[in-house]
Coordinates of N, CA and C in Angstrom, one line a residue:
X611 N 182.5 101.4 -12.1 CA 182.4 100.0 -12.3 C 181.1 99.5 -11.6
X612 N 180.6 98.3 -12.7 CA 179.7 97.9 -11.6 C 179.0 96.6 -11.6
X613 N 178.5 96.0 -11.1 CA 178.1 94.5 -11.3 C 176.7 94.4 -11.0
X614 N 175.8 93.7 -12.0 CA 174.8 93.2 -12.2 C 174.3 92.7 -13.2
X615 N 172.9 92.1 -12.9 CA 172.1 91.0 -13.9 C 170.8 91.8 -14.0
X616 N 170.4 91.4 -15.3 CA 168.9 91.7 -15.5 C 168.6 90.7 -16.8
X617 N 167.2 90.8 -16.9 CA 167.0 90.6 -18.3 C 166.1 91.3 -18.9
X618 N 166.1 92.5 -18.8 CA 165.8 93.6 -19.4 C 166.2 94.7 -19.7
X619 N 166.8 95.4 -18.6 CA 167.7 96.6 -18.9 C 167.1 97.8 -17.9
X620 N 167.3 99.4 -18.4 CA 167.2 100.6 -17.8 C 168.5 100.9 -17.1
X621 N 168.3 101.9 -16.4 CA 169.5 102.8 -16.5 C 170.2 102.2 -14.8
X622 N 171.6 102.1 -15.1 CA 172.8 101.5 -13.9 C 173.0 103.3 -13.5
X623 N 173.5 103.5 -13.8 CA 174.1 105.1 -13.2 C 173.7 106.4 -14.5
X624 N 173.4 107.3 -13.8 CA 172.8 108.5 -14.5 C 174.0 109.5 -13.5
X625 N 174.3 111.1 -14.0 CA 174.7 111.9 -13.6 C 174.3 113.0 -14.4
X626 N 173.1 113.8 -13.7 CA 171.7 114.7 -14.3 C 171.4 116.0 -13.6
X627 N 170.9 116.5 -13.7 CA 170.0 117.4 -13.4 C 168.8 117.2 -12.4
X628 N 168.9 117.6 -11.3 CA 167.7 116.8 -10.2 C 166.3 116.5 -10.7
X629 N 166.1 117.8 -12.1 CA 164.7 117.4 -12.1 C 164.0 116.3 -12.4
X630 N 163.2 116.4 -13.5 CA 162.2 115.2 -14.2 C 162.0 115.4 -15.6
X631 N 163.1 115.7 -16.2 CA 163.9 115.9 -17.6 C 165.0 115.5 -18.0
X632 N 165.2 114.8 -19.1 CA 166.7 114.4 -19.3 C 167.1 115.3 -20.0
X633 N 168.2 116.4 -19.7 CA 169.0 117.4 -19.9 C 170.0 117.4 -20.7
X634 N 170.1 118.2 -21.5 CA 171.6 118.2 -23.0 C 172.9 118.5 -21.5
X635 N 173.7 117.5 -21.9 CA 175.0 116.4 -21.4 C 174.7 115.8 -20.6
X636 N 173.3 115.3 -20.0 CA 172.9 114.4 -18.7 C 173.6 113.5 -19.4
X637 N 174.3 112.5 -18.4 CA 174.9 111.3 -18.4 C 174.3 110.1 -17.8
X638 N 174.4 108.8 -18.6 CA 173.9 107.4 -18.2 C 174.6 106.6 -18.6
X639 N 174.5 105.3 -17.9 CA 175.1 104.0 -18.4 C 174.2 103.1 -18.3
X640 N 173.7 102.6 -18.8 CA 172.2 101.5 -19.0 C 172.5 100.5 -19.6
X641 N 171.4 99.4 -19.6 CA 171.0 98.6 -20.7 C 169.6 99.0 -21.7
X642 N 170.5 98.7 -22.7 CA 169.0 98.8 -24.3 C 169.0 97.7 -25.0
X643 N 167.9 97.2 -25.3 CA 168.3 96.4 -26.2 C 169.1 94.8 -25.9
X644 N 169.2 95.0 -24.5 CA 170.8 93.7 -24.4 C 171.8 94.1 -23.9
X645 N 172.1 95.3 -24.6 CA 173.6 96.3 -24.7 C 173.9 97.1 -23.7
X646 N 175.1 97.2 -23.5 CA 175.1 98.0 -22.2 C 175.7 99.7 -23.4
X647 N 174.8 100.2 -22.8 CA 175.0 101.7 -23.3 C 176.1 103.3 -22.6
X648 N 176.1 104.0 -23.0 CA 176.4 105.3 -22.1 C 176.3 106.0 -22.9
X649 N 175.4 107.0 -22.8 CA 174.9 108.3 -23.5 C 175.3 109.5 -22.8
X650 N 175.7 110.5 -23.4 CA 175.6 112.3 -22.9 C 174.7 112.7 -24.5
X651 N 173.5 113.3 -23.6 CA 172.2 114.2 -24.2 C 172.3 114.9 -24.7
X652 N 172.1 114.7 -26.3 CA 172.2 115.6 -27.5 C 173.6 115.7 -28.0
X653 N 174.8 114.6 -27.6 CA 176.2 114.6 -28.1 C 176.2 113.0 -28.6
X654 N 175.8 112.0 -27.9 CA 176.0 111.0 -29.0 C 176.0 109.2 -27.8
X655 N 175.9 108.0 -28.3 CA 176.2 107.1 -27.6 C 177.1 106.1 -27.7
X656 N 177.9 105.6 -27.4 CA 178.6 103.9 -27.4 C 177.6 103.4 -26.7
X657 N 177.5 101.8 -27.7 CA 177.1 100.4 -27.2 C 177.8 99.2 -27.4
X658 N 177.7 98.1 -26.0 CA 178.5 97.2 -26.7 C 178.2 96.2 -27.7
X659 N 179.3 95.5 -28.0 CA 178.8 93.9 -28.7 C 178.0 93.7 -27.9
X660 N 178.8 93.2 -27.0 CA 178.2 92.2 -25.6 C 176.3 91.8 -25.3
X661 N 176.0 91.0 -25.4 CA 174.7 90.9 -24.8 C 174.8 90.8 -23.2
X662 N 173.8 91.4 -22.2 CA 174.2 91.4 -21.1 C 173.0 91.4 -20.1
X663 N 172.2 91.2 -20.9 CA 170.6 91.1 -20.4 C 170.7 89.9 -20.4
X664 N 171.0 88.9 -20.2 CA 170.6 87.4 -20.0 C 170.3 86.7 -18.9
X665 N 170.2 87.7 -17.6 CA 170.1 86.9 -16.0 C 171.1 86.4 -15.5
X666 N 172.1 86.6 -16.4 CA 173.6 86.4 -15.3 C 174.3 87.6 -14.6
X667 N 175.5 87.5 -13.9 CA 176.1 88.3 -12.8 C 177.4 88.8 -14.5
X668 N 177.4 90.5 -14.7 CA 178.5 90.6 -15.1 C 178.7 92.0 -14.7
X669 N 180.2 92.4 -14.9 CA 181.1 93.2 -14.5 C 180.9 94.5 -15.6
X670 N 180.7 95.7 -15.6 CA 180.7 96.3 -16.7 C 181.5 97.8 -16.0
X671 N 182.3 97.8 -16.9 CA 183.4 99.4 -16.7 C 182.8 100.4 -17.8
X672 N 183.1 101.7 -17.5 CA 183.4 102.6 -18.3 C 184.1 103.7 -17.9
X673 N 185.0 104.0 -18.6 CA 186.4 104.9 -18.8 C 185.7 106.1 -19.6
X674 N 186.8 107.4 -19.4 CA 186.5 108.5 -20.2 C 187.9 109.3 -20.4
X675 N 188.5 109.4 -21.0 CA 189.4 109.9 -21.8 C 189.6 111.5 -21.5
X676 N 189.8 112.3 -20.9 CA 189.3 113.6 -21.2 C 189.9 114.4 -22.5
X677 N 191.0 114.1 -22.5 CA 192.0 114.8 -23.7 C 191.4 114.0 -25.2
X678 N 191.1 113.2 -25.0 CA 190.4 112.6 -26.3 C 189.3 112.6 -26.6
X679 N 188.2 112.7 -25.4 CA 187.1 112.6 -25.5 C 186.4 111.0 -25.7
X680 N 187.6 110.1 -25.6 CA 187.2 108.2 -25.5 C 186.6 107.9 -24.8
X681 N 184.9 107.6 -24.5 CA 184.5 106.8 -23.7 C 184.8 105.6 -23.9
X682 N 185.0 104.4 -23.1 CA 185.0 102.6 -23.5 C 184.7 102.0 -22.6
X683 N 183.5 101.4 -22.9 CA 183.0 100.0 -22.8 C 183.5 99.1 -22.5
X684 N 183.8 98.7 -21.1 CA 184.5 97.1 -20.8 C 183.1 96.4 -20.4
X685 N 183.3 95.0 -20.4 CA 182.1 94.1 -20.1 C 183.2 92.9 -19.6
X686 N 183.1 92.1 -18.7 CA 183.4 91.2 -17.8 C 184.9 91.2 -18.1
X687 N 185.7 92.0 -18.1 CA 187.0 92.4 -18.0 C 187.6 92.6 -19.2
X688 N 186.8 92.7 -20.0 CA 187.5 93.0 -21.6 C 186.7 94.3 -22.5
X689 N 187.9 95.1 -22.8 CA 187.3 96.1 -23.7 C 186.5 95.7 -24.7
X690 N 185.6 96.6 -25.0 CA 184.1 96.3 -25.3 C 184.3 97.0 -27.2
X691 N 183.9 98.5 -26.7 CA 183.5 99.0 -27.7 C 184.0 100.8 -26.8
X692 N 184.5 101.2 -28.0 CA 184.8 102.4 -27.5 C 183.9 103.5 -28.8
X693 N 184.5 104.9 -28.0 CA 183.7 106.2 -29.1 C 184.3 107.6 -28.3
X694 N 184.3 108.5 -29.3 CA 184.7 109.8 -28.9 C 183.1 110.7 -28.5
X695 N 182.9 111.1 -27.2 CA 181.7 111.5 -26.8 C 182.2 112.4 -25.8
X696 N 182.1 114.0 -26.5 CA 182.6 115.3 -25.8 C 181.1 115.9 -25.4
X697 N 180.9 115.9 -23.9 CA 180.0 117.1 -23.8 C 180.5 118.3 -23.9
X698 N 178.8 119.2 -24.3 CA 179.1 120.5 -25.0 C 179.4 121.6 -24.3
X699 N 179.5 121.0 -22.8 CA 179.4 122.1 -22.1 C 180.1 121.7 -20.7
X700 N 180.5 122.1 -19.3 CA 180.8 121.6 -18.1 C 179.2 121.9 -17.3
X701 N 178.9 120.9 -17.2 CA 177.7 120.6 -16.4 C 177.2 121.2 -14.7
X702 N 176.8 122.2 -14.2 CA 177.2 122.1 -13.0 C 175.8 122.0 -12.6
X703 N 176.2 121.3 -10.9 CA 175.0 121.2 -10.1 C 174.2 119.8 -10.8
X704 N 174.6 119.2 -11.2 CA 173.8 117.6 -11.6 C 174.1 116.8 -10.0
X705 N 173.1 116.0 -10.0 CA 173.1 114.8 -9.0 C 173.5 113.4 -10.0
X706 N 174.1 112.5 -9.0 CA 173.9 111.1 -9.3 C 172.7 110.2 -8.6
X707 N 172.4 109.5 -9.9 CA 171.4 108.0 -9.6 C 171.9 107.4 -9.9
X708 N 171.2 105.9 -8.7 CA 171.8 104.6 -9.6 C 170.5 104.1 -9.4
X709 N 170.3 103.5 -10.7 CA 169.5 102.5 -11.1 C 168.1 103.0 -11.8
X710 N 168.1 104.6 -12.0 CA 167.7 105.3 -12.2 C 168.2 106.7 -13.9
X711 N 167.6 107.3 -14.7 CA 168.1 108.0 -15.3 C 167.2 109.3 -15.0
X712 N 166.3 109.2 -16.3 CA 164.9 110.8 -15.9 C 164.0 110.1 -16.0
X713 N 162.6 110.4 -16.0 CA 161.3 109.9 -16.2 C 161.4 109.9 -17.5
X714 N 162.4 110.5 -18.8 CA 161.8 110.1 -20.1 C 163.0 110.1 -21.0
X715 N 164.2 109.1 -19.9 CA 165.5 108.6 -20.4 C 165.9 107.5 -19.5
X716 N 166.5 106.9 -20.0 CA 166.6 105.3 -21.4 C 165.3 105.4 -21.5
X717 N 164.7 105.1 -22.7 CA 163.8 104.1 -23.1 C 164.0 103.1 -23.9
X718 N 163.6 102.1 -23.7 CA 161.9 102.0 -23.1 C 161.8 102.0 -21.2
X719 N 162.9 101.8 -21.0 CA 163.0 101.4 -19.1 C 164.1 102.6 -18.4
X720 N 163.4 103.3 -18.0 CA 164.1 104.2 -16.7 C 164.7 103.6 -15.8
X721 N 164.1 102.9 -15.2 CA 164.5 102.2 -13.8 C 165.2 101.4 -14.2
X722 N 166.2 100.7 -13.5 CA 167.0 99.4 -13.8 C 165.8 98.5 -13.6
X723 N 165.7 97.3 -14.6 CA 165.0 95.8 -13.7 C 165.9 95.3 -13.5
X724 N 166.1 94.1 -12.6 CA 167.5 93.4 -12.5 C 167.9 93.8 -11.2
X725 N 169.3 93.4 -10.5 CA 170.2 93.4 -9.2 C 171.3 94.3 -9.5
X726 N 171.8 95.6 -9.0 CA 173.2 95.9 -9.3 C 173.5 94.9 -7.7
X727 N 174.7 94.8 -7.7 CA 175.5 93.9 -6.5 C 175.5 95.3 -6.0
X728 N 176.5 96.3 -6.8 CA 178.0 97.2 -6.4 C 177.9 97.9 -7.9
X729 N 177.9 99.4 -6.7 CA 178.6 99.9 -8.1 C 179.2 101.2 -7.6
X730 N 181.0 101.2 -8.1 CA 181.9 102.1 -7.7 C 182.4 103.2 -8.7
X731 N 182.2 104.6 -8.2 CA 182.8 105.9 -9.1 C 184.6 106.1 -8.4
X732 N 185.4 106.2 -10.1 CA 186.9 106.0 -9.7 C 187.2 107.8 -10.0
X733 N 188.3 108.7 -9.9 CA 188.6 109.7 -10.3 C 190.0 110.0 -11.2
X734 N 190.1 108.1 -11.7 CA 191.0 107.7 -12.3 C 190.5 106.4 -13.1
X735 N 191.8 106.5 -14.2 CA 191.3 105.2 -14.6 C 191.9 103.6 -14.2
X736 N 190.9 102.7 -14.2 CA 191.1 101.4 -12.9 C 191.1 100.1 -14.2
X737 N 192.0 99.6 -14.1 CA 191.8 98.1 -14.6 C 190.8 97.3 -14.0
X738 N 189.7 96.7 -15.0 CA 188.5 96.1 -14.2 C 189.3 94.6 -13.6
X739 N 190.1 94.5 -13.8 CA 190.8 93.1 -13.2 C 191.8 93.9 -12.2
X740 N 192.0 95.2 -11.7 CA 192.8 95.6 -10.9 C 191.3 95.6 -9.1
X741 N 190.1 96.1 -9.8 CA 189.1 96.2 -8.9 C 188.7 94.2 -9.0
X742 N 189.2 93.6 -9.7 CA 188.7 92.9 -8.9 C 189.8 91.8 -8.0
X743 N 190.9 91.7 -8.3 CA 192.0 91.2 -7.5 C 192.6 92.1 -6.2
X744 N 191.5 93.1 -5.5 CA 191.8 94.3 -4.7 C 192.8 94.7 -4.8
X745 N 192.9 95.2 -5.8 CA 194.0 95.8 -6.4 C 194.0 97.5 -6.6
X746 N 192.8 97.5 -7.1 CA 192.6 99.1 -6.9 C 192.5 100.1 -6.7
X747 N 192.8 101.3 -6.6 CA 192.4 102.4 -5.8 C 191.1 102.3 -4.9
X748 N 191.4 103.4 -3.7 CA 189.8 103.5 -3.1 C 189.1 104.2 -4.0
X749 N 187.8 103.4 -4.2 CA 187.1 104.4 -5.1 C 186.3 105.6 -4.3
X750 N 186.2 107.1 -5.1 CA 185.1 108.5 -4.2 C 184.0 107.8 -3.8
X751 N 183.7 106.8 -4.5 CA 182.2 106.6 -4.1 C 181.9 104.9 -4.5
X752 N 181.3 104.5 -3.2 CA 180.5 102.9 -3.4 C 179.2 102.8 -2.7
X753 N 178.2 102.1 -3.8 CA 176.9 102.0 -3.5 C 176.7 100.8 -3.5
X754 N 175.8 99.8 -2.9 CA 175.6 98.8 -2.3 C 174.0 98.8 -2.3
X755 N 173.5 98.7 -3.6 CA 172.2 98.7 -3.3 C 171.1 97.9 -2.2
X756 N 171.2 96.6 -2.2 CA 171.1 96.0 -1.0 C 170.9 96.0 0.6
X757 N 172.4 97.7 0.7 CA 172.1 98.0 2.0 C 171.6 99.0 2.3
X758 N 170.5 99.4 1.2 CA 169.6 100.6 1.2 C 169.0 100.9 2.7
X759 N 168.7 102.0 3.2 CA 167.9 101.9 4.8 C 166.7 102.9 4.1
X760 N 165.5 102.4 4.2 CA 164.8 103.3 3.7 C 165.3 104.1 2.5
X761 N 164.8 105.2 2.3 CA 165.1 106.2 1.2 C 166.5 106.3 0.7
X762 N 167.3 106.1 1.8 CA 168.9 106.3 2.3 C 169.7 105.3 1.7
X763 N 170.9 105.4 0.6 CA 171.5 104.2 -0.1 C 173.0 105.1 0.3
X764 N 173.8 104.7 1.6 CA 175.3 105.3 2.2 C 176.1 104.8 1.2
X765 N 177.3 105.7 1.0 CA 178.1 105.5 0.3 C 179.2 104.7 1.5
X766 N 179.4 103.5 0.4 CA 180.4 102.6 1.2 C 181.7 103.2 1.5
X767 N 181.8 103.6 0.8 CA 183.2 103.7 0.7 C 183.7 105.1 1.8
X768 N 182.8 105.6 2.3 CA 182.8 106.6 3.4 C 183.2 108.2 3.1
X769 N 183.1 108.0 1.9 CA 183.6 110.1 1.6 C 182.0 110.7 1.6
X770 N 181.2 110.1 2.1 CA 180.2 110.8 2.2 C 178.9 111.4 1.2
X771 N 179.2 110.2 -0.3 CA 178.3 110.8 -1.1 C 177.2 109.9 -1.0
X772 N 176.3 110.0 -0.2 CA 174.9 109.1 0.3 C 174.1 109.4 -1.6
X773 N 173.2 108.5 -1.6 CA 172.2 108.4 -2.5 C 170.7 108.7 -2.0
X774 N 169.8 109.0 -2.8 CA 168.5 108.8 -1.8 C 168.1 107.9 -3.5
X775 N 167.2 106.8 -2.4 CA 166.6 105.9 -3.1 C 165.3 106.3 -4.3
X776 N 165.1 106.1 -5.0 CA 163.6 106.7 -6.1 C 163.2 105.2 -6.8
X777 N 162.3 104.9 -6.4 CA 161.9 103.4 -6.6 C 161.0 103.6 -7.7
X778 N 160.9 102.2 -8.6 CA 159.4 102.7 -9.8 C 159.0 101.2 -9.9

């Protein structure tokens, strides 16, 4: 899950390959277009209705199905747009970004423009009205862009998956 505004777009969370290539099943969730997206490379994308580039504060989920292969698209607490999107392969050794994807994924904008508030990885699936009535599970991982320390973006949530910052 995660909360932010822009009015432009680029990529909210990536799970890639460390290099400086976007990789067949690298994973993103971005904005294109308006739309909030989530692609796996060279398998396929969901997008929403939703416009969500407009400079306001919204909430955006995405779920994954494993037995089905359903990704879905929630946008400010309501399912969005769903799709069956199977990577081809089990991925190992990828890192996560936030706010970030590769140097030549999403385009036209790599980088987020815009504010994430928060943004939380579940190892289940969470009702976006369950995260926000603290209701939820602890999530594995919370980032807090805001309390970046240098390079250094700590995971809130304290299991230890730190981020390192890549600014553009």
């Amino acid at each position: 899950m995660v909360r932010f505004k822009t009015k432009s777009g680029g990529a909210l969370f990536a799970k890639t390959e460390s290099g400086d290539k976007w990789v067949p099943d690298g994973k993103v969730l971005f904005v294109r277009d308006g739309r909030l997206c989530y692609d796996i490379r060279w398998v396929g994308v969901v997008q929403s209705k939703s416009q969500v580039a407009d400079g306001k504060w919204h909430r955006a989920a995405l779920t994954w199905e494993q037995d089905s292969g359903t990704a879905t698209l929630f946008v400010d607490g309501k399912q969005d747009s769903a799709k069956e999107l199977r990577p081809k392969q089990h991925a190992e050794g990828q890192v996560v970004r936030v706010g970030f994807g590769a140097p030549d994924f999403p385009r036209p904008k790599s980088f987020f423009k815009g504010d994430i508030q928060w943004l939380e990885f579940y190892n289940q699936v969470v009702n976006p009205d369950q995260r926000m009535t603290g209701n939820a599970p602890q999530p594995i991982a919370r980032w807090k862009p805001q309390a970046a320390n240098g390079n250094r973006l700590a995971d809130d949530a304290g299991n230890g998956h730190d981020a390192k910052i890549a600014r553009g």
